[in-house]
Rosetta silent file (secondary structure, phi, psi, omega in degrees, C-alpha in Angstrom):
SEQUENCE: XXXXXXXXXXXXXXXXXXXXXXXXXXXXXXXXXXXXXXXXXXXXXXXXXXXXXXXXXXXXXXXXXXXXXXXXXXXXXXXXXXXXXXXXXXXXXXXXXXXXXXXXXXXXXXXX
SCORE:     score description
SCORE:     0.000 S_00000001
   1 L     0.000  -10.473 -179.484  144.345   92.298   32.786 S_00000001
   2 H   -54.299  -62.616 -168.187  146.499   89.815   34.357 S_00000001
   3 H   -48.979  -38.267 -159.557  143.632   87.798   34.794 S_00000001
   4 H   -81.183  -81.146 -145.342  142.411   87.957   30.907 S_00000001
   5 H   -32.980  -61.020  179.653  146.066   86.918   29.853 S_00000001
   6 H   -76.310  -18.888  158.345  145.783   84.010   31.833 S_00000001
   7 H   -63.749  -44.802  127.394  142.336   83.170   30.685 S_00000001
   8 H   -14.432  -65.680  170.611  143.220   83.414   27.078 S_00000001
   9 H   -25.771  -69.135 -156.057  146.416   81.442   27.902 S_00000001
  10 H   -88.951  -19.174  151.561  144.437   78.455   29.083 S_00000001
  11 H   -54.027  -54.884  175.071  141.518   78.971   26.484 S_00000001
  12 H   -30.603  -61.998  168.652  144.237   78.435   23.596 S_00000001
  13 H   -29.987  -79.256 -171.285  145.486   75.172   25.636 S_00000001
  14 H   -19.228  -84.820 -151.550  141.918   74.142   25.521 S_00000001
  15 H   -62.083  -49.289  154.941  140.804   74.882   22.232 S_00000001
  16 H   -76.381   26.948  140.517  144.301   73.040   20.733 S_00000001
  17 H   -59.379  -55.997 -158.963  143.453   69.840   22.953 S_00000001
  18 H  -116.296  -13.379  162.724  139.847   69.559   21.431 S_00000001
  19 L  -163.919   91.576 -155.553  139.906   71.065   18.094 S_00000001
  20 L   -77.508  -24.368 -161.224  143.477   70.935   17.305 S_00000001
  21 L   -88.251  -26.639 -169.499  142.256   71.614   13.425 S_00000001
  22 L   -68.304   68.336  171.590  140.714   74.965   13.870 S_00000001
  23 H   -22.938  -90.174 -139.503  143.167   77.394   12.609 S_00000001
  24 H   -54.217  -51.817  174.454  140.864   80.271   12.599 S_00000001
  25 H   -83.481   -1.884  132.149  139.898   80.476   16.269 S_00000001
  26 H   -38.609  -72.608 -139.800  143.757   79.838   17.433 S_00000001
  27 H   -76.587  -27.824 -146.448  144.690   82.010   15.350 S_00000001
  28 L  -111.635  -31.306 -171.242  142.040   85.165   15.807 S_00000001
  29 H   -79.557  -16.006 -171.074  142.693   83.963   19.646 S_00000001
  30 H  -125.240    6.937  173.675  146.401   84.201   19.866 S_00000001
  31 H  -100.021  -25.636  150.000  146.429   87.530   17.736 S_00000001
  32 H   -23.295  -79.701 -153.052  144.108   88.690   21.000 S_00000001
  33 H   -69.721  -44.415  151.185  146.509   87.447   23.237 S_00000001
  34 H   -34.646  -68.462 -171.920  149.698   89.036   21.537 S_00000001
  35 H   -57.682  -13.342 -175.226  147.878   92.171   21.742 S_00000001
  36 H   -73.962  -52.529 -163.454  146.931   91.681   25.591 S_00000001
  37 H   -54.734  -67.595 -150.017  150.848   90.696   26.134 S_00000001
  38 H   -83.197   21.870  155.990  152.434   93.656   24.573 S_00000001
  39 H   -74.202  -45.011 -179.972  149.711   96.272   26.321 S_00000001
  40 H   -43.645  -68.767 -164.604  150.701   94.732   29.692 S_00000001
  41 H   -59.034  -66.516 -160.673  154.209   95.445   28.769 S_00000001
  42 H   -61.753  -38.947 -156.687  153.583   99.024   27.079 S_00000001
  43 H  -111.907  -19.779  148.989  151.708  100.383   30.408 S_00000001
  44 H   -73.656    4.771  172.995  154.031   98.695   32.869 S_00000001
  45 H   -88.222  -52.564 -161.728  157.162  100.101   30.804 S_00000001
  46 H   -53.059  -34.704 -153.915  155.327  103.621   30.994 S_00000001
  47 L  -103.265   26.307 -178.901  154.317  103.578   34.568 S_00000001
  48 L    84.072  -50.254 -179.509  158.333  102.484   35.278 S_00000001
  49 L   -73.555   33.145  161.576  157.783   99.068   36.679 S_00000001
  50 L  -148.077  120.219 -159.220  159.313   97.102   33.902 S_00000001
  51 L   -84.290 -175.447 -164.783  162.895   97.175   33.006 S_00000001
  52 H   -73.526  -49.678 -166.318  163.948   97.145   29.544 S_00000001
  53 H   -66.805  -61.558 -179.504  165.240   93.271   29.349 S_00000001
  54 H   -37.662  -27.928 -179.950  161.606   92.609   31.167 S_00000001
  55 H   -58.628  -68.319  173.581  160.184   94.711   28.203 S_00000001
  56 H   -53.436  -24.066 -170.052  161.986   92.979   25.711 S_00000001
  57 H   -96.479  -16.335  170.375  160.940   89.376   27.020 S_00000001
  58 H   -60.155  -81.379 -175.429  157.727   90.725   27.460 S_00000001
  59 H   -37.430  -27.276 -162.371  157.732   91.784   23.494 S_00000001
  60 H  -102.757  -51.970 -172.481  159.306   88.632   22.083 S_00000001
  61 H   -53.970  -37.841 -178.120  156.359   86.159   23.785 S_00000001
  62 H   -72.954  -20.249  156.831  153.949   88.793   22.008 S_00000001
  63 H   -43.949  -76.605 -151.037  156.179   87.902   19.067 S_00000001
  64 H   -70.365  -53.697  160.004  156.059   84.669   19.481 S_00000001
  65 H   -69.487  -49.093  134.446  152.033   84.554   19.364 S_00000001
  66 H    11.485  -71.435 -178.776  152.116   87.154   16.493 S_00000001
  67 H   -51.260  -61.860  173.848  154.049   84.403   14.421 S_00000001
  68 H   -42.269  -92.348  151.885  151.943   81.676   15.791 S_00000001
  69 H    10.387  -74.724 -146.576  148.657   83.908   14.513 S_00000001
  70 H   -87.252  -29.385  175.803  149.911   85.037   11.212 S_00000001
  71 H   -66.602  -49.834 -166.487  150.697   81.298   10.406 S_00000001
  72 H   -64.630  -39.366 -146.576  147.372   79.916   11.364 S_00000001
  73 L  -118.484   24.367  138.835  145.423   82.327    9.581 S_00000001
  74 L   -94.886   33.246  164.525  147.410   82.601    6.484 S_00000001
  75 L  -109.038   14.283  165.277  145.817   81.007    4.500 S_00000001
  76 L   -68.715  155.423  164.566  142.251   82.920    5.113 S_00000001
  77 L   -39.304  139.515  132.943  140.379   84.916    2.277 S_00000001
  78 L   -19.626  -55.594 -164.045  141.143   88.717    2.527 S_00000001
  79 L   -83.076    0.481  173.155  137.987   89.324    2.747 S_00000001
  80 L   -59.070  167.200  140.035  137.147   87.479    5.529 S_00000001
  81 H   -32.842  -59.474 -163.364  137.364   88.834    9.143 S_00000001
  82 H   -76.153    4.127 -172.318  139.890   85.930    9.704 S_00000001
  83 H  -113.227  -41.094  172.068  142.062   87.349    6.532 S_00000001
  84 H   -56.743  -28.103 -165.807  142.124   91.054    7.709 S_00000001
  85 H  -100.298  -14.144  156.928  143.330   90.038   10.703 S_00000001
  86 H   -66.003  -53.368  160.755  146.059   88.100    9.325 S_00000001
  87 H   -28.240  -52.790  164.199  147.170   91.324    7.558 S_00000001
  88 H   -90.653  -13.458  146.397  147.438   92.965   10.132 S_00000001
  89 H   -54.192  -40.004  170.704  149.500   90.632   12.014 S_00000001
  90 H   -46.843  -75.426 -167.439  152.187   90.658    8.980 S_00000001
  91 H   -32.696  -36.059 -156.495  152.020   94.436   10.301 S_00000001
  92 H  -106.165   -5.988  153.431  152.174   94.381   13.270 S_00000001
  93 H   -67.633  -29.156  168.709  155.339   91.680   13.217 S_00000001
  94 H   -64.364  -76.951  179.226  157.061   94.250   11.254 S_00000001
  95 H   -37.932  -25.020  169.106  156.425   96.960   13.569 S_00000001
  96 H   -55.053  -52.532 -132.972  157.515   94.470   16.757 S_00000001
  97 H   -72.256  -14.852 -176.526  160.791   93.048   15.102 S_00000001
  98 H   -76.621  -23.566  168.403  161.277   97.182   14.573 S_00000001
  99 H   -71.049  -48.426  175.602  160.676   97.685   18.102 S_00000001
 100 H   -61.094  -34.614 -176.843  162.666   94.800   19.028 S_00000001
 101 H   -98.068   -8.380  155.289  165.688   95.857   17.194 S_00000001
 102 H   -91.492  -14.055  172.894  165.760   99.146   18.655 S_00000001
 103 H   -87.609   -0.411  153.152  165.508   98.018   22.020 S_00000001
 104 H   -76.726  -29.355  177.411  168.754   95.605   20.997 S_00000001
 105 H   -66.056  -49.045 -169.356  170.217   98.823   19.888 S_00000001
 106 H   -68.159  -75.098 -170.014  169.418  100.687   23.290 S_00000001
 107 H   -97.837   31.273  164.528  170.434   97.536   25.884 S_00000001
 108 L    78.285  -18.998 -165.196  172.688   95.569   23.973 S_00000001
 109 L  -111.236  156.975 -164.071  170.858   92.346   24.278 S_00000001
 110 L   -60.155  113.452  174.381  169.859   89.842   21.632 S_00000001
 111 L   -64.849  -13.599 -161.929  166.204   90.469   20.214 S_00000001
 112 L  -114.738    0.000    0.000  165.916   87.061   18.800 S_00000001
């Protein structure tokens, strides 16, 4: 899964360089990368290989990707797949903020 994260990050960078105006592709890739980052963090945390601060840092990276994906897909019509992903990104952002706030309450470090 770590290779997939690296590959997706490299792909996003390449697309940003070559077709910067293609918001749909970049937004969808960032949404997928957010999901992968959050899943890797969840799995590592469940196995006890990730302390709460490292989990928070991974989730903040996931939030950054999700925020950018939401911004890039914001104007897509809801009937298109990209518009549906934009709606899901907004829901995920609410859930992720709640999770980060819970972590903040638990460990006392700033989630933002």
